[in-house]
Coordinates of C-alpha atoms in Angstrom, one line a residue:
Chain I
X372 CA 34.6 119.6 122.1
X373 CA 35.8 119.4 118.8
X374 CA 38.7 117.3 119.6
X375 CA 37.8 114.7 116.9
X376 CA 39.5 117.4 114.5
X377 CA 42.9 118.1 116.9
X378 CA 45.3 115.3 117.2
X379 CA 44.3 113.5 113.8
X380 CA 47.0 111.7 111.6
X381 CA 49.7 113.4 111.1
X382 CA 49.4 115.2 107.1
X383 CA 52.0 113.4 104.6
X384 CA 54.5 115.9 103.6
X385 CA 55.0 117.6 100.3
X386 CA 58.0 115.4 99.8
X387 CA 55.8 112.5 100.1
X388 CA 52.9 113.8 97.7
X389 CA 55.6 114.4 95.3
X390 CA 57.2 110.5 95.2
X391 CA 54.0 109.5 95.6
X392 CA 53.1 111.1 92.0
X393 CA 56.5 110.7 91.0
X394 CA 56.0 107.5 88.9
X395 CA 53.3 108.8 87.2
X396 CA 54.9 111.5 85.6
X397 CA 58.2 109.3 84.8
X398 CA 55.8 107.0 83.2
X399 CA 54.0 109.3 80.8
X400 CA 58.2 110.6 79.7
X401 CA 59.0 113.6 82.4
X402 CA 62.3 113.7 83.2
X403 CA 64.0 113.1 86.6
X404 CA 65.3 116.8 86.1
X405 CA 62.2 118.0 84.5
X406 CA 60.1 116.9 87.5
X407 CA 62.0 118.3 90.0
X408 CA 64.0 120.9 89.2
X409 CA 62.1 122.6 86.1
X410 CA 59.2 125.1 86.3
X411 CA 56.8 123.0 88.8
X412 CA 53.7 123.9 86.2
X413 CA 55.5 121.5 83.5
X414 CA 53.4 118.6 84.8
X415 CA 49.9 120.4 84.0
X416 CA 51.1 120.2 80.6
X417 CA 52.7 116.9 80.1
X418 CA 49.3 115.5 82.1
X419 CA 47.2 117.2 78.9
X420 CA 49.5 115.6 76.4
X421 CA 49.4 112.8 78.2
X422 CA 45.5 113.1 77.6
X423 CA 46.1 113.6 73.8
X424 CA 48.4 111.0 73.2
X425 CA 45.7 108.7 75.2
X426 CA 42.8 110.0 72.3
X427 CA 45.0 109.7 69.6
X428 CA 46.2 106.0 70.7
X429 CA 42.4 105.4 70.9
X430 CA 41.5 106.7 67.6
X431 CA 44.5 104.7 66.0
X432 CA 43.6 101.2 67.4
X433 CA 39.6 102.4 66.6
X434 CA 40.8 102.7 63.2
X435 CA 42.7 99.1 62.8
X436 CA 39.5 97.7 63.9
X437 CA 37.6 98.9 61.6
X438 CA 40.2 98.0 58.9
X439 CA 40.1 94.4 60.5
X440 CA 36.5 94.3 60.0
X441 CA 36.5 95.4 57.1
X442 CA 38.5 92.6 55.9
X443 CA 36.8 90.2 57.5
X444 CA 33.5 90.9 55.6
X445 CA 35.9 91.0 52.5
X446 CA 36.5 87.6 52.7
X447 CA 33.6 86.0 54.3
X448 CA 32.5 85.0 51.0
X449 CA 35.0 82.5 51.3
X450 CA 35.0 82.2 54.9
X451 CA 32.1 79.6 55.2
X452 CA 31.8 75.7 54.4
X453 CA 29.4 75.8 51.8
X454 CA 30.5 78.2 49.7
X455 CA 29.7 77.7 46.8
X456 CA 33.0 76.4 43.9
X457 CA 34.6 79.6 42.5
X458 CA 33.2 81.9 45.0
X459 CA 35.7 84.8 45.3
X460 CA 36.6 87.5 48.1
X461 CA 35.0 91.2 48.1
X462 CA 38.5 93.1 46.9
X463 CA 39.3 95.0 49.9
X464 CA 40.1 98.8 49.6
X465 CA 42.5 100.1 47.7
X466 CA 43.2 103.1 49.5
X467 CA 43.0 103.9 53.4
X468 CA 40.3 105.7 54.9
X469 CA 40.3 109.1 54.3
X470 CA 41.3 111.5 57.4
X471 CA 42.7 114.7 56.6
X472 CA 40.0 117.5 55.2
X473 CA 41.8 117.6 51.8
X474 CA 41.7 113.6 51.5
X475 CA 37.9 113.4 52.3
X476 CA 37.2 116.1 49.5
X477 CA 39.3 114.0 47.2
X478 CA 37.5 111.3 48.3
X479 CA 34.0 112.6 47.5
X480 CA 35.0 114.0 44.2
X481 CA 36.1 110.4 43.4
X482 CA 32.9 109.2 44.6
X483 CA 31.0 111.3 42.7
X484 CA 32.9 111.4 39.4
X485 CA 32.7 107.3 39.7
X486 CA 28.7 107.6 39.8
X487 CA 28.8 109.8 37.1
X488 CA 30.7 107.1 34.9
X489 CA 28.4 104.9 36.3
X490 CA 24.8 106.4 35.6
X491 CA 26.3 107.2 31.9
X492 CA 27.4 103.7 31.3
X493 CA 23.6 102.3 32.6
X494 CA 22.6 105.0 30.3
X495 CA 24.1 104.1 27.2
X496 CA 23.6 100.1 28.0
X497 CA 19.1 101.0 28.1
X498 CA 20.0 103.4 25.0
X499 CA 22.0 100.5 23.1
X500 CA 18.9 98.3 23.9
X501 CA 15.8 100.6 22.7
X502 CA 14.5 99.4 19.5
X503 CA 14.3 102.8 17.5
X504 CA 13.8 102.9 13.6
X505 CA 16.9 103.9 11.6
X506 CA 15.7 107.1 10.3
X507 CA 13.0 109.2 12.4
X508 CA 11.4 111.2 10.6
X509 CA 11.4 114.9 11.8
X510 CA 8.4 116.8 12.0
X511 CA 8.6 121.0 11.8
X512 CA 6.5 122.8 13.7
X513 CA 5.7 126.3 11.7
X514 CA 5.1 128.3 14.2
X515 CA 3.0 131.5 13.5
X516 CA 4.7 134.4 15.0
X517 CA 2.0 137.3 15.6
X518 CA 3.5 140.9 15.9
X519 CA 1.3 143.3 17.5
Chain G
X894 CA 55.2 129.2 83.8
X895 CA 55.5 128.7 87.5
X896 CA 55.2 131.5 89.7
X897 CA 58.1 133.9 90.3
X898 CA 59.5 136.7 92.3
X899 CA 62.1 139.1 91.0
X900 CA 64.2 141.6 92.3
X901 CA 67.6 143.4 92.2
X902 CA 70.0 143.8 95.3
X903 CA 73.5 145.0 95.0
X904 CA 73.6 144.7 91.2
X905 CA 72.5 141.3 91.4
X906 CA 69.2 140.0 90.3
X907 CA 67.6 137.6 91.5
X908 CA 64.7 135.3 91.0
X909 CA 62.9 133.3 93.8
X910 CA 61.1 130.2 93.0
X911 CA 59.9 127.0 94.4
X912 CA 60.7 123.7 92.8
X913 CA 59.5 120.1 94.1
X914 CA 63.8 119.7 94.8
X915 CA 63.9 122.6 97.3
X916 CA 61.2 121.7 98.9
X917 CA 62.0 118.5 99.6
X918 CA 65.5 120.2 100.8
X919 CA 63.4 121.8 103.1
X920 CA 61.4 119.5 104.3
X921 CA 64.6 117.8 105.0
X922 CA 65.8 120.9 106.9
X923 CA 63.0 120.7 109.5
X924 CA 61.1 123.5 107.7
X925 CA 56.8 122.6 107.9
X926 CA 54.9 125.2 106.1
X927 CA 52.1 124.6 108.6
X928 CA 54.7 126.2 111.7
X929 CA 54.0 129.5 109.6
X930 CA 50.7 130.3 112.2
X931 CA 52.9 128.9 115.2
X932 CA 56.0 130.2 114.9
X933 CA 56.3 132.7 112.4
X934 CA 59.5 134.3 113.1
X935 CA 61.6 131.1 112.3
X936 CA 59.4 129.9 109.7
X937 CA 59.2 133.5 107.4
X938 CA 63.0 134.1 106.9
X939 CA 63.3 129.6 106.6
X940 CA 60.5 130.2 103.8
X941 CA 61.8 133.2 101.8
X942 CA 65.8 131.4 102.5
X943 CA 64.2 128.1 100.8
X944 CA 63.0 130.0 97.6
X945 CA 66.9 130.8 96.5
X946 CA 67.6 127.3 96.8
X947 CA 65.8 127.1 92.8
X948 CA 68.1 129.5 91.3
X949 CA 70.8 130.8 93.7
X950 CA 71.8 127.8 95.7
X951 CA 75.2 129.6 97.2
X952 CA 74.2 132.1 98.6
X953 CA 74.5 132.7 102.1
X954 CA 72.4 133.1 104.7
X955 CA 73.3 136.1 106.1
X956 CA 72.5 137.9 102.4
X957 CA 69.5 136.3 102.6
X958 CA 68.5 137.6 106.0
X959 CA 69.8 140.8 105.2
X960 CA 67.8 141.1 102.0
X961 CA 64.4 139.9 103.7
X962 CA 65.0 142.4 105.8
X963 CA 65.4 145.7 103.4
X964 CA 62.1 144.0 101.6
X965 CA 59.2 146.1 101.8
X966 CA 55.8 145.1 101.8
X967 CA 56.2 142.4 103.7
X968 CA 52.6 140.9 104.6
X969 CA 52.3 140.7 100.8
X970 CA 55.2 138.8 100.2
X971 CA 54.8 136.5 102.6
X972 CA 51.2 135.7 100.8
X973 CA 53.2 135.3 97.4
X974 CA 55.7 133.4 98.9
X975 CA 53.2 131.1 100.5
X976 CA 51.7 131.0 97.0
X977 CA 54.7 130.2 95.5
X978 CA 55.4 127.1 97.8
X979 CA 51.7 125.6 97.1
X980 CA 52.7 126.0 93.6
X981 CA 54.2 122.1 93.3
X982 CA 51.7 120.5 94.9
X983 CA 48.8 122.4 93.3
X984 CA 49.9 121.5 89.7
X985 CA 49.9 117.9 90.7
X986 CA 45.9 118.0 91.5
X987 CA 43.7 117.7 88.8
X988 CA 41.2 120.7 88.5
X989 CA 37.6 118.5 88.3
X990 CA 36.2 119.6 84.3
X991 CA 33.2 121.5 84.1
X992 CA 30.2 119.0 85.1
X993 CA 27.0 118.9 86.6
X994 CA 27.4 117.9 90.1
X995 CA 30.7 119.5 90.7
X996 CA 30.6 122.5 93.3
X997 CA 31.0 126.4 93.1
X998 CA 32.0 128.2 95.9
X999 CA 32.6 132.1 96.5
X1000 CA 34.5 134.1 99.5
X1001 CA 33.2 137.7 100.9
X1002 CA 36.7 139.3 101.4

């Protein structure tokens, strides 16, 4: 009874668990020496960077694709058969994206010092265009000021 | 930081750890950490001999033996040492992340 749990496959040594992850480590830059010689916790450590390094490399080619998109709808414009004679690309950004915290409160200052400009020059473009009289004639109000 | 054992004898100090080199020196030896149940009398001193093998390589066997045997508390450092030499393996298996699904267990001693 039970036997179906004696006399099994024999278990694969540590030695073998350890070339069997062996590549895996030298692969993601552990040393020979490092894997196994060091302190035997090193490889908790290089799997989390390993991790990291994975994100980042994901975020990075995220990034170029949005650039490359970007682009793309910059010049599609020009990109078609019938456009039109003269028809010229979107200009594409003149600045990367904004990452770090300090860059992305640059960047909305920018943004809203540029709408400023903008709302004062549609401002003064409808105030150029009213048709006022040259002199308006002031009226003053008298007020009377009661002092109880 | 792995998982260490310190001590002092004759002046000296020492420090007793398991890397994946020693025990694969071990393994090579004949030594199988599952003999510990079986045959415990080779397979204690073999154990504690194969944690020098990390930091103090040279030295003989018959210090060794004759430091495991002033050692007190024995029962208790046999479960360190056994400790120590799961140590390598353990750090190569991914603990599973916090998830639904994943299951808890708990032990009454």
């Amino acid at each position: 009874m039970g036997s179906e749990l004696v006399n099994s496959a024999p278990l694969p040594t540590y030695t073998e668990q350890f070339y069997k992850h062996f590549p895996f480590y030298l692969s993601i830059g552990m040393t020979y020496d490092q894997y196994w010689n060091d302190d035997c916790e090193l490889v908790v450590y290089y799997r989390k960077a390993n991790e990291l390094k994975n994100a980042r490399k994901n975020q990075e080619l995220w990034l170029q694709g949005m650039y490359i998109y970007e682009a793309l709808c910059c010049v599609s414009p020009v990109l078609h058969a019938f456009a039109k004679n003269g028809t010229k690309p979107h200009p594409y950004r003149d600045k990367p994206y904004p990452i770090s915290a300090e860059e992305i409160k640059e960047y909305k200052e920018a943004m809203e010092k540029a709408k400023r400009k903008k709302a004062m020059a549609a401002f003064m473009t409808w105030a150029s265009q009213l048709d006022l009289p040259d002199k308006v004639e002031r009226e003053e109000v008298n007020a009377d000021v009661r002092h109880d | 930081m792995a998982k260490q054992i310190t001590f002092e004898f004759e002046g000296k100090k020492y420090v007793l750890e398991f890397t994946r080199k020693s025990i694969e020196i071990m393994e090579k030896q004949g030594f199988i950490a599952s003999d510990i149940v079986e045959k415990p009398v080779s397979t204690l001193p073999a154990l504690f001999a194969g944690a020098f093998l990390a930091h103090h390589r040279n030295v003989k066997r018959e210090v060794i033996d004759k430091i495991f045997d002033k050692l007190t508390n024995k029962q208790e450092l046999i479960a360190k040492l056994a400790e120590m030499y799961n140590e390598p393996i353990m750090a190569l298996i991914d603990e599973p992340s916090e998830d639904e699904g994943n299951l808890n267990w708990g032990a009454n001693w």
